N, CA, C and O atoms as a Tinker XYZ file with bonds, in Angstrom:
   328  protein
     1  N      0.967000   -1.242000    0.118000    73     2
     2  CA    -0.028000   -0.026000   -0.069000    64     1     3
     3  C      0.896000    1.362000   -0.048000    63     2     4     5
     4  O      1.698000    1.634000    0.846000    81     3
     5  N      0.686000    1.977000   -0.923000    73     3     6
     6  CA     1.259000    3.133000   -1.244000    64     5     7
     7  C      1.044000    4.520000   -0.591000    63     6     8     9
     8  O      0.036000    5.063000   -1.042000    81     7
     9  N      1.674000    5.221000    0.303000    73     7    10
    10  CA     1.191000    6.268000    0.984000    64     9    11
    11  C      1.752000    7.587000    0.182000    63    10    12    13
    12  O      2.857000    7.757000   -0.332000    81    11
    13  N      0.662000    8.429000    0.247000    73    11    14
    14  CA     1.136000    9.934000   -0.632000    64    13    15
    15  C      2.014000   10.691000    0.478000    63    14    16    17
    16  O      3.012000   11.300000    0.090000    81    15
    17  N      1.636000   10.678000    2.046000    73    15    18
    18  CA     2.381000   11.379000    2.507000    64    17    19
    19  C      2.792000   10.640000    3.674000    63    18    20    21
    20  O      2.086000   10.577000    4.681000    81    19
    21  N      4.113000    9.980000    3.549000    73    19    22
    22  CA     4.647000    8.976000    4.580000    64    21    23
    23  C      5.017000    9.464000    5.739000    63    22    24    25
    24  O      5.249000    8.769000    6.728000    81    23
    25  N      5.102000   10.783000    5.685000    73    23    26
    26  CA     5.417000   11.453000    7.440000    64    25    27
    27  C      4.230000   12.051000    7.703000    63    26    28    29
    28  O      4.195000   12.519000    8.841000    81    27
    29  N      3.104000   12.227000    6.972000    73    27    30
    30  CA     1.910000   12.596000    7.748000    64    29    31
    31  C      1.423000   11.815000    8.839000    63    30    32    33
    32  O      1.783000   10.638000    8.829000    81    31
    33  N      0.622000   12.224000    9.866000    73    31    34
    34  CA     0.116000   11.793000   10.795000    64    33    35
    35  C     -1.292000   10.869000   10.416000    63    34    36    37
    36  O     -2.206000   11.245000    9.682000    81    35
    37  N     -1.219000    9.903000   10.942000    73    35    38
    38  CA    -2.496000    8.929000   10.710000    64    37    39
    39  C     -3.811000    9.601000   11.450000    63    38    40    41
    40  O     -3.583000    9.994000   12.594000    81    39
    41  N     -4.919000    9.755000   11.046000    73    39    42
    42  CA    -6.331000    9.982000   11.794000    64    41    43
    43  C     -6.010000    9.471000   13.165000    63    42    44    45
    44  O     -5.328000    8.458000   13.313000    81    43
    45  N     -6.445000   10.091000   14.074000    73    43    46
    46  CA    -6.470000    9.508000   15.720000    64    45    47
    47  C     -7.867000    9.205000   15.954000    63    46    48    49
    48  O     -8.835000    9.605000   15.307000    81    47
    49  N     -7.844000    8.411000   17.010000    73    47    50
    50  CA    -9.201000    7.970000   17.635000    64    49    51
    51  C     -9.915000    9.213000   18.113000    63    50    52    53
    52  O    -11.096000    9.531000   17.969000    81    51
    53  N     -9.008000    9.784000   18.662000    73    51    54
    54  CA    -9.658000   11.101000   19.329000    64    53    55
    55  C    -10.470000   12.082000   18.148000    63    54    56    57
    56  O    -11.603000   12.536000   18.308000    81    55
    57  N     -9.870000   12.228000   17.301000    73    55    58
    58  CA   -10.318000   12.957000   16.151000    64    57    59
    59  C    -11.947000   12.117000   15.592000    63    58    60    61
    60  O    -13.049000   12.608000   15.348000    81    59
    61  N    -11.550000   10.981000   15.558000    73    59    62
    62  CA   -12.644000   10.214000   14.987000    64    61    63
    63  C    -13.900000   10.086000   15.963000    63    62    64    65
    64  O    -14.990000    9.953000   15.406000    81    63
    65  N    -13.870000   10.109000   17.305000    73    63    66
    66  CA   -14.774000   10.388000   18.125000    64    65    67
    67  C    -15.479000   11.689000   18.158000    63    66    68    69
    68  O    -16.683000   11.849000   18.362000    81    67
    69  N    -14.510000   12.682000   17.912000    73    67    70
    70  CA   -15.116000   14.043000   17.835000    64    69    71
    71  C    -15.903000   14.237000   16.679000    63    70    72    73
    72  O    -16.873000   14.994000   16.710000    81    71
    73  N    -15.533000   13.542000   15.531000    73    71    74
    74  CA   -16.365000   13.896000   14.401000    64    73    75
    75  C    -17.487000   12.933000   14.244000    63    74    76    77
    76  O    -18.427000   13.250000   13.514000    81    75
    77  N    -17.480000   11.822000   14.840000    73    75    78
    78  CA   -18.820000   10.896000   15.008000    64    77    79
    79  C    -19.604000   11.802000   15.941000    63    78    80    81
    80  O    -20.769000   12.037000   15.619000    81    79
    81  N    -19.171000   12.289000   16.945000    73    79    82
    82  CA   -20.341000   13.301000   17.674000    64    81    83
    83  C    -20.904000   14.410000   17.066000    63    82    84    85
    84  O    -22.039000   14.767000   17.382000    81    83
    85  N    -20.219000   15.033000   16.187000    73    83    86
    86  CA   -20.374000   15.942000   15.604000    64    85    87
    87  C    -21.537000   15.693000   14.335000    63    86    88    89
    88  O    -22.464000   16.424000   13.986000    81    87
    89  N    -21.131000   14.475000   13.847000    73    87    90
    90  CA   -21.886000   14.286000   12.494000    64    89    91
    91  C    -23.373000   13.523000   13.099000    63    90    92    93
    92  O    -24.355000   13.609000   12.362000    81    91
    93  N    -23.512000   12.834000   14.348000    73    91    94
    94  CA   -24.725000   12.533000   14.839000    64    93    95
    95  C    -25.521000   13.820000   15.199000    63    94    96    97
    96  O    -26.748000   13.793000   15.097000    81    95
    97  N    -25.035000   14.677000   15.517000    73    95    98
    98  CA   -25.809000   16.227000   15.897000    64    97    99
    99  C    -26.343000   16.713000   14.757000    63    98   100   101
   100  O    -27.512000   17.085000   14.655000    81    99
   101  N    -25.403000   16.729000   13.750000    73    99   102
   102  CA   -25.925000   17.574000   12.564000    64   101   103
   103  C    -27.147000   16.431000   11.699000    63   102   104   105
   104  O    -28.087000   16.806000   10.999000    81   103
   105  N    -26.800000   15.133000   11.989000    73   103   106
   106  CA   -27.744000   14.200000   11.407000    64   105   107
   107  C    -29.228000   14.346000   12.109000    63   106   108   109
   108  O    -30.216000   14.471000   11.384000    81   107
   109  N    -29.314000   14.332000   13.097000    73   107   110
   110  CA   -30.421000   14.442000   13.878000    64   109   111
   111  C    -30.974000   15.750000   13.823000    63   110   112   113
   112  O    -32.147000   15.920000   14.155000    81   111
   113  N    -30.182000   16.801000   13.397000    73   111   114
   114  CA   -31.015000   18.179000   13.148000    64   113   115
   115  C    -31.484000   18.335000   11.633000    63   114   116   117
   116  O    -31.633000   19.405000   11.042000    81   115
   117  N    -31.643000   17.331000   11.234000    73   115   118
   118  CA   -32.047000   17.255000    9.432000    64   117   119
   119  C    -31.198000   18.090000    8.608000    63   118   120   121
   120  O    -31.636000   18.721000    7.646000    81   119
   121  N    -29.654000   18.100000    9.078000    73   119   122
   122  CA   -28.636000   18.717000    8.272000    64   121   123
   123  C    -28.891000   20.122000    8.406000    63   122   124   125
   124  O    -29.204000   20.584000    9.503000    81   123
   125  N    -28.763000   20.986000    7.180000    73   123   126
   126  CA   -28.772000   22.399000    7.649000    64   125   127
   127  C    -30.062000   22.744000    6.629000    63   126   128   129
   128  O    -29.847000   23.199000    5.506000    81   127
   129  N    -31.177000   22.532000    7.032000    73   127   130
   130  CA   -32.386000   22.925000    6.252000    64   129   131
   131  C    -32.835000   24.280000    6.958000    63   130   132   133
   132  O    -33.003000   24.342000    8.176000    81   131
   133  N    -33.026000   25.417000    6.057000    73   131   134
   134  CA   -33.403000   26.593000    6.434000    64   133   135
   135  C    -32.318000   27.624000    6.042000    63   134   136   137
   136  O    -31.694000   27.324000    5.024000    81   135
   137  N    -32.020000   28.617000    6.564000    73   135   138
   138  CA   -31.122000   29.727000    6.248000    64   137   139
   139  C    -29.798000   29.352000    6.771000    63   138   140   141
   140  O    -29.643000   28.788000    7.854000    81   139
   141  N    -28.754000   29.716000    5.891000    73   139   142
   142  CA   -27.481000   29.639000    6.288000    64   141   143
   143  C    -27.090000   30.223000    7.828000    63   142   144   145
   144  O    -26.082000   29.852000    8.430000    81   143
   145  N    -27.956000   31.095000    8.301000    73   143   146
   146  CA   -27.519000   31.946000    9.599000    64   145   147
   147  C    -27.840000   30.855000   10.536000    63   146   148   149
   148  O    -27.045000   30.607000   11.443000    81   147
   149  N    -29.016000   30.123000   10.394000    73   147   150
   150  CA   -29.509000   29.200000   11.307000    64   149   151
   151  C    -28.618000   28.023000   11.341000    63   150   152   153
   152  O    -28.385000   27.453000   12.407000    81   151
   153  N    -28.074000   27.607000   10.142000    73   151   154
   154  CA   -27.179000   26.416000   10.242000    64   153   155
   155  C    -25.783000   26.922000   10.817000    63   154   156   157
   156  O    -25.061000   26.119000   11.409000    81   155
   157  N    -25.405000   28.228000   10.649000    73   155   158
   158  CA   -24.085000   28.647000   11.229000    64   157   159
   159  C    -24.439000   28.608000   12.779000    63   158   160   161
   160  O    -23.749000   27.948000   13.556000    81   159
   161  N    -25.634000   29.404000   13.231000    73   159   162
   162  CA   -25.769000   29.062000   14.789000    64   161   163
   163  C    -25.867000   27.587000   15.324000    63   162   164   165
   164  O    -25.474000   27.303000   16.456000    81   163
   165  N    -26.375000   26.715000   14.517000    73   163   166
   166  CA   -26.382000   25.351000   15.151000    64   165   167
   167  C    -24.966000   24.703000   15.190000    63   166   168   169
   168  O    -24.607000   23.862000   16.014000    81   167
   169  N    -24.329000   25.140000   14.329000    73   167   170
   170  CA   -22.913000   24.596000   14.195000    64   169   171
   171  C    -21.714000   25.379000   15.210000    63   170   172   173
   172  O    -20.579000   24.995000   15.491000    81   171
   173  N    -22.416000   26.564000   15.607000    73   171   174
   174  CA   -21.363000   27.299000   16.862000    64   173   175
   175  C    -21.911000   26.814000   18.216000    63   174   176   177
   176  O    -21.196000   26.772000   19.217000    81   175
   177  N    -23.459000   26.379000   18.208000    73   175   178
   178  CA   -24.109000   25.783000   19.489000    64   177   179
   179  C    -23.208000   24.442000   19.847000    63   178   180   181
   180  O    -22.588000   24.247000   20.893000    81   179
   181  N    -23.286000   23.729000   18.906000    73   179   182
   182  CA   -22.361000   22.344000   18.952000    64   181   183
   183  C    -21.068000   22.478000   19.531000    63   182   184   185
   184  O    -20.773000   21.778000   20.500000    81   183
   185  N    -20.264000   23.292000   19.052000    73   183   186
   186  CA   -18.924000   23.640000   19.496000    64   185   187
   187  C    -18.921000   24.286000   20.712000    63   186   188   189
   188  O    -17.929000   23.978000   21.373000    81   187
   189  N    -19.651000   25.058000   21.249000    73   187   190
   190  CA   -19.835000   25.583000   22.475000    64   189   191
   191  C    -20.207000   24.497000   23.568000    63   190   192   193
   192  O    -19.598000   24.393000   24.633000    81   191
   193  N    -21.220000   23.738000   23.206000    73   191   194
   194  CA   -21.601000   22.655000   24.146000    64   193   195
   195  C    -20.572000   21.681000   24.071000    63   194   196   197
   196  O    -20.409000   21.069000   25.127000    81   195
   197  N    -19.880000   21.379000   23.197000    73   195   198
   198  CA   -18.779000   20.325000   23.334000    64   197   199
   199  C    -17.728000   20.854000   24.124000    63   198   200   201
   200  O    -16.941000   19.987000   24.504000    81   199
   201  N    -17.472000   22.016000   24.490000    73   199   202
   202  CA   -16.442000   22.657000   25.229000    64   201   203
   203  C    -16.772000   22.199000   26.668000    63   202   204   205
   204  O    -15.885000   22.000000   27.498000    81   203
   205  N    -17.941000   22.058000   26.898000    73   203   206
   206  CA   -18.422000   21.734000   28.420000    64   205   207
   207  C    -18.734000   20.429000   28.858000    63   206   208   209
   208  O    -19.000000   20.206000   30.039000    81   207
   209  N    -18.719000   19.280000   27.725000    73   207   210
   210  CA   -18.680000   18.087000   27.893000    64   209   211
   211  C    -17.409000   17.446000   28.939000    63   210   212   213
   212  O    -16.209000   17.662000   28.766000    81   211
   213  N    -17.982000   16.649000   30.004000    73   211   214
   214  CA   -16.820000   16.362000   30.821000    64   213   215
   215  C    -15.775000   15.354000   30.293000    63   214   216   217
   216  O    -16.148000   14.461000   29.532000    81   215
   217  N    -14.507000   15.459000   30.658000    73   215   218
   218  CA   -13.415000   14.572000   30.194000    64   217   219
   219  C    -13.680000   13.350000   31.052000    63   218   220   221
   220  O    -14.451000   13.339000   32.011000    81   219
   221  N    -12.973000   12.335000   30.619000    73   219   222
   222  CA   -12.992000   11.285000   31.538000    64   221   223
   223  C    -11.835000   11.242000   32.792000    63   222   224   225
   224  O    -11.165000   12.242000   33.047000    81   223
   225  N    -11.692000   10.061000   33.485000    73   223   226
   226  CA   -10.899000   10.209000   34.702000    64   225   227
   227  C     -9.136000   10.547000   34.368000    63   226   228   229
   228  O     -8.447000   11.396000   34.934000    81   227
   229  N     -8.791000    9.770000   33.484000    73   227   230
   230  CA    -7.602000   10.006000   32.825000    64   229   231
   231  C     -7.218000   11.414000   32.540000    63   230   232   233
   232  O     -6.330000   12.046000   33.112000    81   231
   233  N     -8.084000   11.873000   31.475000    73   231   234
   234  CA    -7.902000   13.118000   31.147000    64   233   235
   235  C     -7.937000   14.197000   32.080000    63   234   236   237
   236  O     -7.168000   15.158000   32.034000    81   235
   237  N     -8.982000   14.002000   33.065000    73   235   238
   238  CA    -8.796000   15.062000   34.199000    64   237   239
   239  C     -7.445000   15.000000   35.158000    63   238   240   241
   240  O     -7.034000   15.930000   35.852000    81   239
   241  N     -6.874000   13.727000   35.037000    73   239   242
   242  CA    -5.899000   13.663000   36.092000    64   241   243
   243  C     -4.455000   14.097000   35.141000    63   242   244   245
   244  O     -3.368000   14.320000   35.674000    81   243
   245  N     -4.653000   14.148000   33.920000    73   243   246
   246  CA    -3.507000   14.699000   33.008000    64   245   247
   247  C     -3.687000   16.309000   33.038000    63   246   248   249
   248  O     -2.808000   17.135000   32.795000    81   247
   249  N     -4.677000   16.493000   33.299000    73   247   250
   250  CA    -4.840000   18.156000   32.849000    64   249   251
   251  C     -5.290000   18.773000   34.399000    63   250   252   253
   252  O     -6.306000   19.431000   34.624000    81   251
   253  N     -4.355000   18.412000   35.290000    73   251   254
   254  CA    -4.262000   19.092000   36.631000    64   253   255
   255  C     -5.795000   19.285000   37.280000    63   254   256   257
   256  O     -6.087000   20.378000   37.765000    81   255
   257  N     -6.797000   18.149000   37.273000    73   255   258
   258  CA    -7.883000   18.426000   37.959000    64   257   259
   259  C     -9.066000   19.161000   37.193000    63   258   260   261
   260  O    -10.192000   19.220000   37.686000    81   259
   261  N     -8.775000   19.671000   36.065000    73   259   262
   262  CA    -9.646000   20.427000   35.211000    64   261   263
   263  C    -10.491000   19.140000   34.580000    63   262   264   265
   264  O    -10.016000   18.079000   34.175000    81   263
   265  N    -11.869000   19.545000   34.617000    73   263   266
   266  CA   -12.790000   18.669000   34.151000    64   265   267
   267  C    -13.315000   19.021000   32.740000    63   266   268   269
   268  O    -14.082000   18.138000   32.356000    81   267
   269  N    -13.174000   19.919000   31.927000    73   267   270
   270  CA   -13.457000   19.915000   30.528000    64   269   271
   271  C    -12.603000   21.188000   29.736000    63   270   272   273
   272  O    -11.932000   22.032000   30.331000    81   271
   273  N    -12.755000   21.130000   28.591000    73   271   274
   274  CA   -11.963000   22.071000   27.760000    64   273   275
   275  C    -12.315000   23.576000   28.247000    63   274   276   277
   276  O    -11.391000   24.376000   28.394000    81   275
   277  N    -13.513000   23.914000   28.469000    73   275   278
   278  CA   -13.759000   25.410000   29.093000    64   277   279
   279  C    -13.137000   25.588000   30.248000    63   278   280   281
   280  O    -12.397000   26.563000   30.377000    81   279
   281  N    -13.305000   24.780000   31.179000    73   279   282
   282  CA   -12.449000   24.840000   32.565000    64   281   283
   283  C    -11.068000   25.376000   32.436000    63   282   284   285
   284  O    -10.545000   26.298000   33.061000    81   283
   285  N    -10.483000   24.462000   31.313000    73   283   286
   286  CA    -8.747000   24.585000   31.221000    64   285   287
   287  C     -8.851000   26.001000   30.593000    63   286   288   289
   288  O     -8.119000   26.856000   31.090000    81   287
   289  N     -9.414000   26.254000   29.882000    73   287   290
   290  CA    -9.343000   27.566000   28.810000    64   289   291
   291  C     -9.476000   28.852000   29.935000    63   290   292   293
   292  O     -8.597000   29.703000   30.071000    81   291
   293  N    -10.728000   28.818000   30.699000    73   291   294
   294  CA   -10.919000   29.847000   31.393000    64   293   295
   295  C    -10.512000   29.851000   32.973000    63   294   296   297
   296  O    -10.846000   30.688000   33.811000    81   295
   297  N     -9.818000   28.859000   33.129000    73   295   298
   298  CA    -9.642000   28.611000   34.550000    64   297   299
   299  C    -10.464000   28.815000   35.822000    63   298   300   301
   300  O    -10.156000   29.347000   36.889000    81   299
   301  N    -11.498000   28.292000   35.443000    73   299   302
   302  CA   -13.058000   28.452000   36.437000    64   301   303
   303  C    -13.763000   27.104000   36.068000    63   302   304   305
   304  O    -13.838000   26.528000   34.983000    81   303
   305  N    -14.269000   26.771000   37.332000    73   303   306
   306  CA   -15.174000   25.719000   37.243000    64   305   307
   307  C    -16.800000   26.576000   37.441000    63   306   308   309
   308  O    -17.099000   27.292000   38.395000    81   307
   309  N    -17.527000   26.303000   36.451000    73   307   310
   310  CA   -18.764000   26.949000   36.564000    64   309   311
   311  C    -19.872000   26.301000   37.407000    63   310   312   313
   312  O    -20.800000   26.938000   37.906000    81   311
   313  N    -19.702000   25.066000   37.510000    73   311   314
   314  CA   -20.673000   24.331000   38.228000    64   313   315
   315  C    -20.195000   22.691000   38.511000    63   314   316   317
   316  O    -20.054000   21.931000   37.553000    81   315
   317  N    -19.968000   22.245000   39.890000    73   315   318
   318  CA   -19.286000   21.113000   40.143000    64   317   319
   319  C    -20.061000   20.014000   39.586000    63   318   320   321
   320  O    -19.492000   18.925000   39.667000    81   319
   321  N    -21.412000   20.014000   38.945000    73   319   322
   322  CA   -22.105000   18.918000   38.386000    64   321   323
   323  C    -22.191000   19.100000   36.975000    63   322   324   325
   324  O    -22.998000   18.404000   36.359000    81   323
   325  N    -21.409000   20.021000   36.301000    73   323   326
   326  CA   -21.363000   19.928000   34.767000    64   325   327
   327  C    -20.490000   18.834000   34.423000    63   326   328
   328  O    -20.287000   18.555000   33.242000    81   327
C-alpha cells in the first residue's frame, strides 16, 4: 500500500470520536435545512456545548484536575455537576 504522505500523521481515535459526535448532532438536526444563518448558529452551538462535555478520569488527571476544555481555558469551574 503506497502512501502519498509517508511522514503525515494518521487519523487519531480522538478525532474520529469528535467527528462521530458532530455527525450525529447534524444528522439528528436534519442537516442544514433553512437559512445559512440558522445553520451557522447550530454549528456554533455544538462547538460551545462540546467545550463543556466532561473529560474522563485519565484526562482530568492529565489536566491538573480540570474537568473540561472550557474549564482549562477559562481557569474557572462553572458548576461542580457539569
